[in-house]
mmCIF file of C-alpha atoms in Angstrom:
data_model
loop_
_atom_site.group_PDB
_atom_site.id
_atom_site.type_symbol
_atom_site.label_atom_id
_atom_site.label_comp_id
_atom_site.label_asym_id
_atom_site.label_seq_id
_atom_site.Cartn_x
_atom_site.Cartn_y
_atom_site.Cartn_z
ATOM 1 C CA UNK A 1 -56.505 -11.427 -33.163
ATOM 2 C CA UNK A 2 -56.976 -14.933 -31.277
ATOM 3 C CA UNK A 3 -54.001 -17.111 -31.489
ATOM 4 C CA UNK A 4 -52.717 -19.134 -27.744
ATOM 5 C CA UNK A 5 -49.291 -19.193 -27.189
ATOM 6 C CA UNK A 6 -50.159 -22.210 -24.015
ATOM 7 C CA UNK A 7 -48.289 -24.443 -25.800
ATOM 8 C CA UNK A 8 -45.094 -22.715 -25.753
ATOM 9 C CA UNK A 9 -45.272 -21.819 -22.184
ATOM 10 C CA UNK A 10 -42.674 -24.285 -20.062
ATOM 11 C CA UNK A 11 -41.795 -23.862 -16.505
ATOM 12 C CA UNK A 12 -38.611 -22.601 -17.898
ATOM 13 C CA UNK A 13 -40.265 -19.345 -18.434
ATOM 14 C CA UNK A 14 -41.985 -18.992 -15.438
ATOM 15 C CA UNK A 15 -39.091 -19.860 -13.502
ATOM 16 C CA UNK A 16 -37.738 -16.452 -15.254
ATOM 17 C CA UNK A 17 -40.409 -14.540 -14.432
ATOM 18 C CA UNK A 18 -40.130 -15.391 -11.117
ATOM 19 C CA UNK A 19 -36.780 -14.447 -11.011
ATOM 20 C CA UNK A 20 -37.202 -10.948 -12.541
ATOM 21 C CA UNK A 21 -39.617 -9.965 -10.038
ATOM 22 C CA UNK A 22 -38.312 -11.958 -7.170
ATOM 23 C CA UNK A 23 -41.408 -13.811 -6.640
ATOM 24 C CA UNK A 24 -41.897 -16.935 -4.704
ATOM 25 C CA UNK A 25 -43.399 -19.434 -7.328
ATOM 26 C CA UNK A 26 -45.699 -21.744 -5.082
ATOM 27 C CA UNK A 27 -46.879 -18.049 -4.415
ATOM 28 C CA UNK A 28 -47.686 -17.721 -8.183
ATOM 29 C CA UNK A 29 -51.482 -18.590 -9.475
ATOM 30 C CA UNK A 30 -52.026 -19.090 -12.814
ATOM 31 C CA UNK A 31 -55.404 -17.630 -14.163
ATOM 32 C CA UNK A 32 -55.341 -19.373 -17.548
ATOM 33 C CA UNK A 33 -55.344 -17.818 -20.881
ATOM 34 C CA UNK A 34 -57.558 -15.685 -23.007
ATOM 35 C CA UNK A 35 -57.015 -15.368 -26.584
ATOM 36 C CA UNK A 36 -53.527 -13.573 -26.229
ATOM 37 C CA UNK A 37 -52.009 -13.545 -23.361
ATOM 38 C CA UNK A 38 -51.435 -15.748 -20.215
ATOM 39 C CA UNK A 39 -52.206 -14.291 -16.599
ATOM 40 C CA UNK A 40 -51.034 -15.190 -13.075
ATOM 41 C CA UNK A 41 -51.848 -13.685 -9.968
ATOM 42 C CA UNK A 42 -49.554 -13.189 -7.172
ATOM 43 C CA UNK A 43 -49.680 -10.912 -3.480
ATOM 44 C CA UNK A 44 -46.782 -9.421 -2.015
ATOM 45 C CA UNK A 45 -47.658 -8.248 1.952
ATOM 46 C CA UNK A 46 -50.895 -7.260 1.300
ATOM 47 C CA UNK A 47 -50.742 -6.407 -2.410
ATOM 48 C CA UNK A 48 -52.129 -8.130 -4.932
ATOM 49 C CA UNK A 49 -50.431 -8.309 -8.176
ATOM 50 C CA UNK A 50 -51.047 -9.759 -12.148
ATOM 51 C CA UNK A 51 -48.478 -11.022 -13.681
ATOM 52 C CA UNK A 52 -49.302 -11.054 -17.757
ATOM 53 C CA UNK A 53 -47.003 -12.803 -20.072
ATOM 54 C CA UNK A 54 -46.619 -11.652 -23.914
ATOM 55 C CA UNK A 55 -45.409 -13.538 -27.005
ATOM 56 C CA UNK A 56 -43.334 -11.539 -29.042
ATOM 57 C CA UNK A 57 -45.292 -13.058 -32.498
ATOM 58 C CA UNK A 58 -48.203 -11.024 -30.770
ATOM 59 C CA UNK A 59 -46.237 -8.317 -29.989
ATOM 60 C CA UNK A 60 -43.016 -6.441 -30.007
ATOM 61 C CA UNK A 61 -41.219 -5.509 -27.164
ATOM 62 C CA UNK A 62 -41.216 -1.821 -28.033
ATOM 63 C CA UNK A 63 -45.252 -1.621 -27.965
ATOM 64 C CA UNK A 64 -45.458 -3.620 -25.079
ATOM 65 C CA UNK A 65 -43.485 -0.770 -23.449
ATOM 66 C CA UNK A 66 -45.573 1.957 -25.265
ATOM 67 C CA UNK A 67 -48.828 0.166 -23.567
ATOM 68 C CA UNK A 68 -47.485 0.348 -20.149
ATOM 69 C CA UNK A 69 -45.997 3.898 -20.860
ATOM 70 C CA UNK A 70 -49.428 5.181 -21.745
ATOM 71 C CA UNK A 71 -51.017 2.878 -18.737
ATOM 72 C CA UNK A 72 -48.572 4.755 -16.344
ATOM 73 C CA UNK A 73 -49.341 8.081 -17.969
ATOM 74 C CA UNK A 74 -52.741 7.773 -16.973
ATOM 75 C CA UNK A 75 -51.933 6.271 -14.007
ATOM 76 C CA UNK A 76 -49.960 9.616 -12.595
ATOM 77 C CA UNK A 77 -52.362 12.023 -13.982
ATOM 78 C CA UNK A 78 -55.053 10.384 -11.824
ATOM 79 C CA UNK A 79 -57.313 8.012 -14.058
ATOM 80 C CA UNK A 80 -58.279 5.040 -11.859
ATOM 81 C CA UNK A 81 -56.278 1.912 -14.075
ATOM 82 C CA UNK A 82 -54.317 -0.760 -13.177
ATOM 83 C CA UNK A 83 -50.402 0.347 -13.595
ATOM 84 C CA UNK A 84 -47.361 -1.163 -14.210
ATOM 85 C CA UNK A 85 -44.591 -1.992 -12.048
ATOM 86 C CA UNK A 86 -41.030 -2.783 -12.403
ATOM 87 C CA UNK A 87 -38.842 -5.657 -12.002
ATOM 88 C CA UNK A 88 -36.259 -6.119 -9.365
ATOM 89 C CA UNK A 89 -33.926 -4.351 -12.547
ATOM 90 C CA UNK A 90 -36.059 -1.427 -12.786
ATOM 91 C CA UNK A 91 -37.439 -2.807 -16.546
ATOM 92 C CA UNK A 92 -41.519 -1.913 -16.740
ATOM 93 C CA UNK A 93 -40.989 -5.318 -19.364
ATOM 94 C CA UNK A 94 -39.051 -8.185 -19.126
ATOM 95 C CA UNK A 95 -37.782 -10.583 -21.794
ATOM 96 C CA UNK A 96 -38.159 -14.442 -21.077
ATOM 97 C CA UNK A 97 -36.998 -17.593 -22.694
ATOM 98 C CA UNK A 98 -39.218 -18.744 -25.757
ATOM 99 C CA UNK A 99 -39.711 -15.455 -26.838
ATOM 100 C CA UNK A 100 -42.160 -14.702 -23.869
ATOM 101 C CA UNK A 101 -42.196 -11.087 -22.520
ATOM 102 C CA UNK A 102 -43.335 -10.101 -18.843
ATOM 103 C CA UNK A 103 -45.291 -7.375 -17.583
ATOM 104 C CA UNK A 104 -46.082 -7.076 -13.987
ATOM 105 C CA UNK A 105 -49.357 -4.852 -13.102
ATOM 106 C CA UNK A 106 -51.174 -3.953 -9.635
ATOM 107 C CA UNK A 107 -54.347 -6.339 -9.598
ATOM 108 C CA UNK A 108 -57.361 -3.384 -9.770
ATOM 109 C CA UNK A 109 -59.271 -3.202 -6.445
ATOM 110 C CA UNK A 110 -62.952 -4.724 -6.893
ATOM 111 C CA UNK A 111 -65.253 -7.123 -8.627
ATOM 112 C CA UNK A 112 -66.092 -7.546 -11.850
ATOM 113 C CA UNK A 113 -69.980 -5.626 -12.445
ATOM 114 C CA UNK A 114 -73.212 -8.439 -12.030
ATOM 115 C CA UNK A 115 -76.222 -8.003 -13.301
ATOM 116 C CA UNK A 116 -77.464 -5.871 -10.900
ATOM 117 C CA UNK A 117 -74.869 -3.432 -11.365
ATOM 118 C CA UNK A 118 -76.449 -2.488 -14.902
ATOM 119 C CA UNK A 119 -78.289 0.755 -14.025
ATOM 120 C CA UNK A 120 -77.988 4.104 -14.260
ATOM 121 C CA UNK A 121 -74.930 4.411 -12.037
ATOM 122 C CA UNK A 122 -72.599 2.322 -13.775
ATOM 123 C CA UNK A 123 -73.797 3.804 -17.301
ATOM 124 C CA UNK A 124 -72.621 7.315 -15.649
ATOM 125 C CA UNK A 125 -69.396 6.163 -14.064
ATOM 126 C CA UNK A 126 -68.188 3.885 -17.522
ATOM 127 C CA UNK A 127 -68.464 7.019 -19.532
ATOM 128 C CA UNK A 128 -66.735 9.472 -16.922
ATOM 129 C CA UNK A 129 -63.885 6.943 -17.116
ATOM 130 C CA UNK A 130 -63.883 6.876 -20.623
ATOM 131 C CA UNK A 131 -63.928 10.770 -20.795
ATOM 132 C CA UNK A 132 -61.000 10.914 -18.454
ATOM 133 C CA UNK A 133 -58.879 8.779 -20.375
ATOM 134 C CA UNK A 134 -60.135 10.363 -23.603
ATOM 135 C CA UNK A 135 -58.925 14.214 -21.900
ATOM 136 C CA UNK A 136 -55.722 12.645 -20.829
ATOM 137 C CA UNK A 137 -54.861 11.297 -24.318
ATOM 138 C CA UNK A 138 -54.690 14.473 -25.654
ATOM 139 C CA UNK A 139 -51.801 15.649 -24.114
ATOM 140 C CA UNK A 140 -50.112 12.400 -24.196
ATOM 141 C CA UNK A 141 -47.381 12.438 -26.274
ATOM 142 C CA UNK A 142 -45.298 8.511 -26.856
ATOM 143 C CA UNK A 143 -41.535 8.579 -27.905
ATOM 144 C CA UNK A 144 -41.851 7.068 -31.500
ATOM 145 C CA UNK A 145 -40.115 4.275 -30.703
ATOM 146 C CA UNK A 146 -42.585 3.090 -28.588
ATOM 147 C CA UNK A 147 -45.600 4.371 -30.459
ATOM 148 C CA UNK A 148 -48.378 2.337 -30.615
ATOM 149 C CA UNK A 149 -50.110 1.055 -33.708
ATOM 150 C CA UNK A 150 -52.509 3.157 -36.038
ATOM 151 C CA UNK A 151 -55.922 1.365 -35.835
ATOM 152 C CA UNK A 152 -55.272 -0.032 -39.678
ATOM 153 C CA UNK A 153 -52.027 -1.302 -38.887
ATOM 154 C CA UNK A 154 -53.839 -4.045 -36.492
ATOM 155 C CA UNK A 155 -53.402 -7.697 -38.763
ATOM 156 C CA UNK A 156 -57.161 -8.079 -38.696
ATOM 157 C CA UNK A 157 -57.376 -4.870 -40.671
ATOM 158 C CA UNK A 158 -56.184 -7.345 -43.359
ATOM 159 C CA UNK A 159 -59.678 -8.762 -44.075
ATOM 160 C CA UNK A 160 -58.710 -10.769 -46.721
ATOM 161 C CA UNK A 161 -55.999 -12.754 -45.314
ATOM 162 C CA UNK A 162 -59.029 -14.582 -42.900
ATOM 163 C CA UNK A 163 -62.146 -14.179 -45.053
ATOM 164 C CA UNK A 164 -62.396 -16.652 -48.282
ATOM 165 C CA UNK A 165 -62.178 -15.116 -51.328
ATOM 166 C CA UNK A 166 -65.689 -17.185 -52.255
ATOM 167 C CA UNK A 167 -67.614 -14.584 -49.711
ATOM 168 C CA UNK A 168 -67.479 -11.888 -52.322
ATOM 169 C CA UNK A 169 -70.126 -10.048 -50.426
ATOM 170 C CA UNK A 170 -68.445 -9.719 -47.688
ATOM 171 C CA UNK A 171 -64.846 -8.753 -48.848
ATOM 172 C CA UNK A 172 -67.059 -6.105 -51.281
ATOM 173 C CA UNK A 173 -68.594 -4.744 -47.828
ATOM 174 C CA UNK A 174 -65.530 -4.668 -45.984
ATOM 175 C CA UNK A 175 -63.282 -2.405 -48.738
ATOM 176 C CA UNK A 176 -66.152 0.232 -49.117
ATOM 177 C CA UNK A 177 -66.922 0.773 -45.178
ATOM 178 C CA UNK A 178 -63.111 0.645 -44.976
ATOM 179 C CA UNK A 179 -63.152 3.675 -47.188
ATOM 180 C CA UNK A 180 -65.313 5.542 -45.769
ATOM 181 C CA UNK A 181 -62.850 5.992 -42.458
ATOM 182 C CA UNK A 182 -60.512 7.332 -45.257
ATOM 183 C CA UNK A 183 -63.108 10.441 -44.860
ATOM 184 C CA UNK A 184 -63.114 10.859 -41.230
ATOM 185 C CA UNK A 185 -60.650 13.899 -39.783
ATOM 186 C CA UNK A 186 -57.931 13.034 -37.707
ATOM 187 C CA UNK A 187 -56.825 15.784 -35.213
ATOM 188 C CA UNK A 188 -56.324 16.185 -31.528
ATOM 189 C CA UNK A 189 -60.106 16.409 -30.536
ATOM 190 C CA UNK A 190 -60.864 13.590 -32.094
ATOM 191 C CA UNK A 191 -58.270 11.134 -32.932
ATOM 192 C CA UNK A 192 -55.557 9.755 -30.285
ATOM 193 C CA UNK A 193 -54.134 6.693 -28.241
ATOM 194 C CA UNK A 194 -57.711 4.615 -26.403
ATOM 195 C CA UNK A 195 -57.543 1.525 -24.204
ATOM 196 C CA UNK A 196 -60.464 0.376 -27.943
ATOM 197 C CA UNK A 197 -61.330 -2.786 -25.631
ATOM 198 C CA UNK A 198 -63.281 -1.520 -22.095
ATOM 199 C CA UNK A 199 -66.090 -3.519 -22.134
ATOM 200 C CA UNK A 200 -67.819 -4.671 -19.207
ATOM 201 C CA UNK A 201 -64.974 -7.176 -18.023
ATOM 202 C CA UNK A 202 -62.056 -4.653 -18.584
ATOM 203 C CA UNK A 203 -62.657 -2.476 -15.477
ATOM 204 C CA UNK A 204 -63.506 -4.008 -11.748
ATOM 205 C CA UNK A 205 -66.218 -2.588 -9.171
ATOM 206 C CA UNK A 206 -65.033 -1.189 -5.774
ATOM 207 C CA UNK A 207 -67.842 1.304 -3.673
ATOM 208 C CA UNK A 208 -68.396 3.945 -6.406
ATOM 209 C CA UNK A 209 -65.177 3.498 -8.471
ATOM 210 C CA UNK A 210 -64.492 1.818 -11.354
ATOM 211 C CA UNK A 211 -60.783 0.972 -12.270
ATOM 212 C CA UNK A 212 -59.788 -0.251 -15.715
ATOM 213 C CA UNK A 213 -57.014 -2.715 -16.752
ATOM 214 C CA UNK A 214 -55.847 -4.893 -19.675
ATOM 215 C CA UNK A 215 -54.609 -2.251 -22.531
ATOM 216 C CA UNK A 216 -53.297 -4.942 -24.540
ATOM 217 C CA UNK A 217 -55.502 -3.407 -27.337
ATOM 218 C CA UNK A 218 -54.695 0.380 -27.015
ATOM 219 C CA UNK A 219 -54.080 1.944 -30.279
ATOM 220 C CA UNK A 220 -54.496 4.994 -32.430
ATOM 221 C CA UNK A 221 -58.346 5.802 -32.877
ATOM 222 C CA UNK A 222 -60.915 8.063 -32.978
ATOM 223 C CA UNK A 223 -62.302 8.214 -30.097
ATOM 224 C CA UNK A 224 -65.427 8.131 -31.298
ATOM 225 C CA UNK A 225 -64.646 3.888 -31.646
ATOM 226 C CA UNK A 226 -63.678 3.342 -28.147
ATOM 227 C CA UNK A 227 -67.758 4.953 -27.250
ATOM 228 C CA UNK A 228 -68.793 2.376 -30.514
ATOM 229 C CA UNK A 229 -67.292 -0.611 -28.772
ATOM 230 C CA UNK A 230 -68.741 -0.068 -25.452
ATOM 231 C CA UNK A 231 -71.991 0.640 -26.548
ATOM 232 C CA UNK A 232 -71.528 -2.738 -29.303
ATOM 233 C CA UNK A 233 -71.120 -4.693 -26.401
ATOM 234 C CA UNK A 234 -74.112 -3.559 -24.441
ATOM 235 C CA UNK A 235 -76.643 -3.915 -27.067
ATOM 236 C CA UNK A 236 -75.204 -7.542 -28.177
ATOM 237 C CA UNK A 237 -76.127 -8.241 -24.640
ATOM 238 C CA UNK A 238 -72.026 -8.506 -23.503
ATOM 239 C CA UNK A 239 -72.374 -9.330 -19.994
ATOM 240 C CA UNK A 240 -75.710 -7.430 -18.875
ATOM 241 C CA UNK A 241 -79.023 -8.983 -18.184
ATOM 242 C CA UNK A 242 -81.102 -10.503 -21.662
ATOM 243 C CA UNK A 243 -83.780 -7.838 -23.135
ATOM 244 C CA UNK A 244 -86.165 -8.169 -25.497
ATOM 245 C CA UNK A 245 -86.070 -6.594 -28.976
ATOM 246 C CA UNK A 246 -88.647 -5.063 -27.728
ATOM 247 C CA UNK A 247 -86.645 -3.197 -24.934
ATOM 248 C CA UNK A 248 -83.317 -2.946 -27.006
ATOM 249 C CA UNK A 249 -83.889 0.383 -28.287
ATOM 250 C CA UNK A 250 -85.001 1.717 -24.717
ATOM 251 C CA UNK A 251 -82.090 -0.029 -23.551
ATOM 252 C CA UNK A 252 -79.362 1.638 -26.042
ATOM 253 C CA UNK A 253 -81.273 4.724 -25.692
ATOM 254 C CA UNK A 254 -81.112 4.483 -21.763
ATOM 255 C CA UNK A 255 -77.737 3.398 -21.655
ATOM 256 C CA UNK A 256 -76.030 6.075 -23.678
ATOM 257 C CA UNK A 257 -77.711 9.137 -22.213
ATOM 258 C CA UNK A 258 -76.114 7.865 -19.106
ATOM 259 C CA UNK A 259 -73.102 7.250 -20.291
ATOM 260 C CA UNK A 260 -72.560 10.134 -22.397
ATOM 261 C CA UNK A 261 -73.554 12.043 -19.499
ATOM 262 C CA UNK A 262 -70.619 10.429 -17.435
ATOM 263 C CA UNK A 263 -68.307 11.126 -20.243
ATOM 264 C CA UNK A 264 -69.350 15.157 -21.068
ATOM 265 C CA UNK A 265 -68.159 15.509 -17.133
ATOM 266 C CA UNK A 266 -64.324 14.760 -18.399
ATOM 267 C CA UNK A 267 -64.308 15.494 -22.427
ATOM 268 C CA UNK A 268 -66.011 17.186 -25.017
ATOM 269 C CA UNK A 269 -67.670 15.159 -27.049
ATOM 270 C CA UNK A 270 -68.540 17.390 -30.775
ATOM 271 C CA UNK A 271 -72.362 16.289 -31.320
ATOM 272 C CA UNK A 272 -71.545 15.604 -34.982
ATOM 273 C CA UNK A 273 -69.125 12.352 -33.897
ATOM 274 C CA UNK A 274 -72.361 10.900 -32.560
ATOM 275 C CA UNK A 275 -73.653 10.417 -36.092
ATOM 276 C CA UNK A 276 -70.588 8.146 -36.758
ATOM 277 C CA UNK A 277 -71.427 5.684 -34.470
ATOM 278 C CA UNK A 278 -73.701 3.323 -36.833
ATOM 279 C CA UNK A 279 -70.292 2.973 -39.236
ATOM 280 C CA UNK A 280 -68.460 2.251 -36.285
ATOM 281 C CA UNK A 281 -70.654 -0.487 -35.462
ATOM 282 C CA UNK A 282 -70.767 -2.114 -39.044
ATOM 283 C CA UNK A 283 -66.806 -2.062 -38.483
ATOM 284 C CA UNK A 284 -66.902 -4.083 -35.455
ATOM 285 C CA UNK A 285 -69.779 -6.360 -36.321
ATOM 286 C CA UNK A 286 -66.956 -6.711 -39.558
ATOM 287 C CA UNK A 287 -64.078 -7.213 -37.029
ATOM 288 C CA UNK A 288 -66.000 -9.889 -35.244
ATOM 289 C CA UNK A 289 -67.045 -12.063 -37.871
ATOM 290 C CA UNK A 290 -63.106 -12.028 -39.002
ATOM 291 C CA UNK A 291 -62.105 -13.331 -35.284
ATOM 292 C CA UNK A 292 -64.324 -15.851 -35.447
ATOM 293 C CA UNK A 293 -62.375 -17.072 -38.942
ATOM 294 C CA UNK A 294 -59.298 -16.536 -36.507
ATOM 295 C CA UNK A 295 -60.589 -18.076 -33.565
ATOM 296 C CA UNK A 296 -62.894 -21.177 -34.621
ATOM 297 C CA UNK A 297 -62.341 -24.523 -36.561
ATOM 298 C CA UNK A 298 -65.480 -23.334 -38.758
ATOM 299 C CA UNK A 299 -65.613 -27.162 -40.100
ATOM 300 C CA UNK A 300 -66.493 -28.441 -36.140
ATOM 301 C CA UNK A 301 -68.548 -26.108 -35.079
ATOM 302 C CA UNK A 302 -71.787 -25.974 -32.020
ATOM 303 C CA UNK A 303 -74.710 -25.450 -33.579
ATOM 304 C CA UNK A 304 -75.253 -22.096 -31.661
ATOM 305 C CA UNK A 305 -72.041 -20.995 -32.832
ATOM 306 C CA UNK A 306 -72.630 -21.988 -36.408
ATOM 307 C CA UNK A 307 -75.785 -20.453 -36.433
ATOM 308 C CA UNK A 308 -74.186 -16.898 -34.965
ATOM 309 C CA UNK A 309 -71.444 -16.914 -37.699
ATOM 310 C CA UNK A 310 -74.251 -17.365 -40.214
ATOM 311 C CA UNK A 311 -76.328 -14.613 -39.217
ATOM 312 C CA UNK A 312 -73.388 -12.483 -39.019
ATOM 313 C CA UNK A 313 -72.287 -12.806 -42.411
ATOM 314 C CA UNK A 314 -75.821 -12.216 -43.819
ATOM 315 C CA UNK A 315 -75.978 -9.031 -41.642
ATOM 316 C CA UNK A 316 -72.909 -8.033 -43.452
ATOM 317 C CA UNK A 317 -73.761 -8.957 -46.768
ATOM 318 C CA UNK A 318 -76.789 -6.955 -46.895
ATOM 319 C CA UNK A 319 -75.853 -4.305 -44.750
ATOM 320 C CA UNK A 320 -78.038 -4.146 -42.202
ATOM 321 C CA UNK A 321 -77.712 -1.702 -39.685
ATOM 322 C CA UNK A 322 -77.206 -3.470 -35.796
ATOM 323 C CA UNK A 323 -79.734 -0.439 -34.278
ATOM 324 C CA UNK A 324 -82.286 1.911 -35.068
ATOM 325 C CA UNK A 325 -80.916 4.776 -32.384
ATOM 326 C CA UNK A 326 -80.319 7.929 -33.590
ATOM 327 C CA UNK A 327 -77.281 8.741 -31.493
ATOM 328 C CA UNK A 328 -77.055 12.426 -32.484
ATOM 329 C CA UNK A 329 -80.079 13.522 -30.783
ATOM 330 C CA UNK A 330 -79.106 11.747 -27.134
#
């Protein structure tokens, strides 16, 4: 889930990528990495481009190619996102030295939303966007090859392999919510390919539009999860300004009649899904606490960070639910 491939990166490489896309490399900016994937920005006249580079121990080359073939999809069928474009060979993905691959994307017009950007508005226009993508997936169909991974195949799915086996509790709580999705139907309305990672830094501002980028995550999912995640991030305050327990229900309350509203514009949405959304949650509350095993040296850690893994775990253990909203009636 979290593992930085920095240290493998060598001018080398970016001398390659250069060369693929016949770039000028005093030209080329590099934006640092996050936990994957290492981003440069470059313009050409007066486009702006991102230029993402890949380890193949993250990921292969053919699902690199299924994430820009789905990103393109969208792209021509009208949903605002940041596409893919090709190399001076015509390849949507380029192989570099040290088993770096590079994908070159238009940079998405905007800003990232502020704080006063969380109304109303931006509820609406986040869940339109979401619908659209959601209506467009359904006709999408990916040449096997290239097909994306299930939502279980993901490694984190393996909780075990991060979690100690001493944390009983947790691994207990992690096999029987995992069975539960066992239960869950998986058809066209409600299962298919989502971008499972558009959270408030994902998509960029301009006038009334909203454009989203970085699919690295896209997988099969019900789509049911990509709403969960969004809505996760809200209510763990992700980027939006601090409320009060007080106001968190209001807030969640407020935030998903909007949104929903947005998304009901562009895809149906059966009311019973909306009852799913508290097992969702527990999943990704689950998911988090296993990248912070992934991500953290949990023997040097900040207090606050200590004390958020803590609280995590005993939120886990016993189960507790992350909201009181009842989502169905919204």
């Amino acid at each position: 889930m979290s593992q930085n491939y920095q240290h493998l990166l060598d001018e080398q490489v970016v001398q390659a990528a250069v060369e693929k896309y016949g770039l000028t490399r005093e030209r080329l900016f590099d934006l640092g990495s996050g936990n994957v994937n290492i981003v440069f920005e470059h313009q050409v006249k007066e486009q702006e481009y991102i230029l993402r580079l890949t380890h193949r121990s993250r990921r292969a080359l053919q699902e690199l190619i299924g994430e820009v073939d789905f990103v393109n999809y969208l792209g021509r069928n009208g949903a605002p996102v940041s596409c893919a474009v090709p190399s001076l060979d015509g390849n949507l993905v380029e192989e570099l030295p040290n088993g770096f691959m590079a994908v070159r994307f238009e940079k998405a017009a905007g800003r990232l939303p502020t704080e006063e950007d969380w109304h109303a508005d931006l509820y609406y226009r986040w869940g339109k966007l979401t619908g659209q993508m959601h209506r467009l997936s359904r006709s999408y169909q990916a040449q096997p090859v290239f097909k994306r991974r299930e939502w279980h195949e993901e490694e984190w799915l393996n909780i075990a392999k991060f979690i100690p086996a001493s944390q009983t509790a947790v691994l207990q709580h992690a096999e029987s919510l995992l069975e539960n999705f066992e239960r869950l139907p998986i058809d066209q309305a409600g299962y298919g390919l989502i971008h499972n990672d558009l959270h408030s830094r994902n998509f960029l501002i301009q006038d009334d539009k909203l454009t989203a980028f970085d699919f690295d995550d896209c997988c099969y999912n019900w789509y049911i999860s990509d709403l969960t995640n969004i809505i996760y991030q809200a209510l763990t305050r992700f980027s939006r300004p601090p409320q009060s327990d007080a106001e968190e229900k209001q807030f969640g309350e407020h935030f998903m009649r909007h949104f929903l509203a947005g998304y009901r514009t562009e895809s149906d949405l059966a009311q019973s899904w909306l009852t799913t959304i508290p097992q969702f949650m527990k999943l990704r509350r689950l998911l988090l606490y296993v990248f912070y095993h992934q991500a953290f040296d949990l023997d040097n850690l900040s207090d606050l960070m200590a004390n958020r893994i803590a609280q995590t775990r005993r939120a886990i253990e016993t189960d507790a639910p992350l909201t009181d909203i009842r989502f169905e009636s919204l």
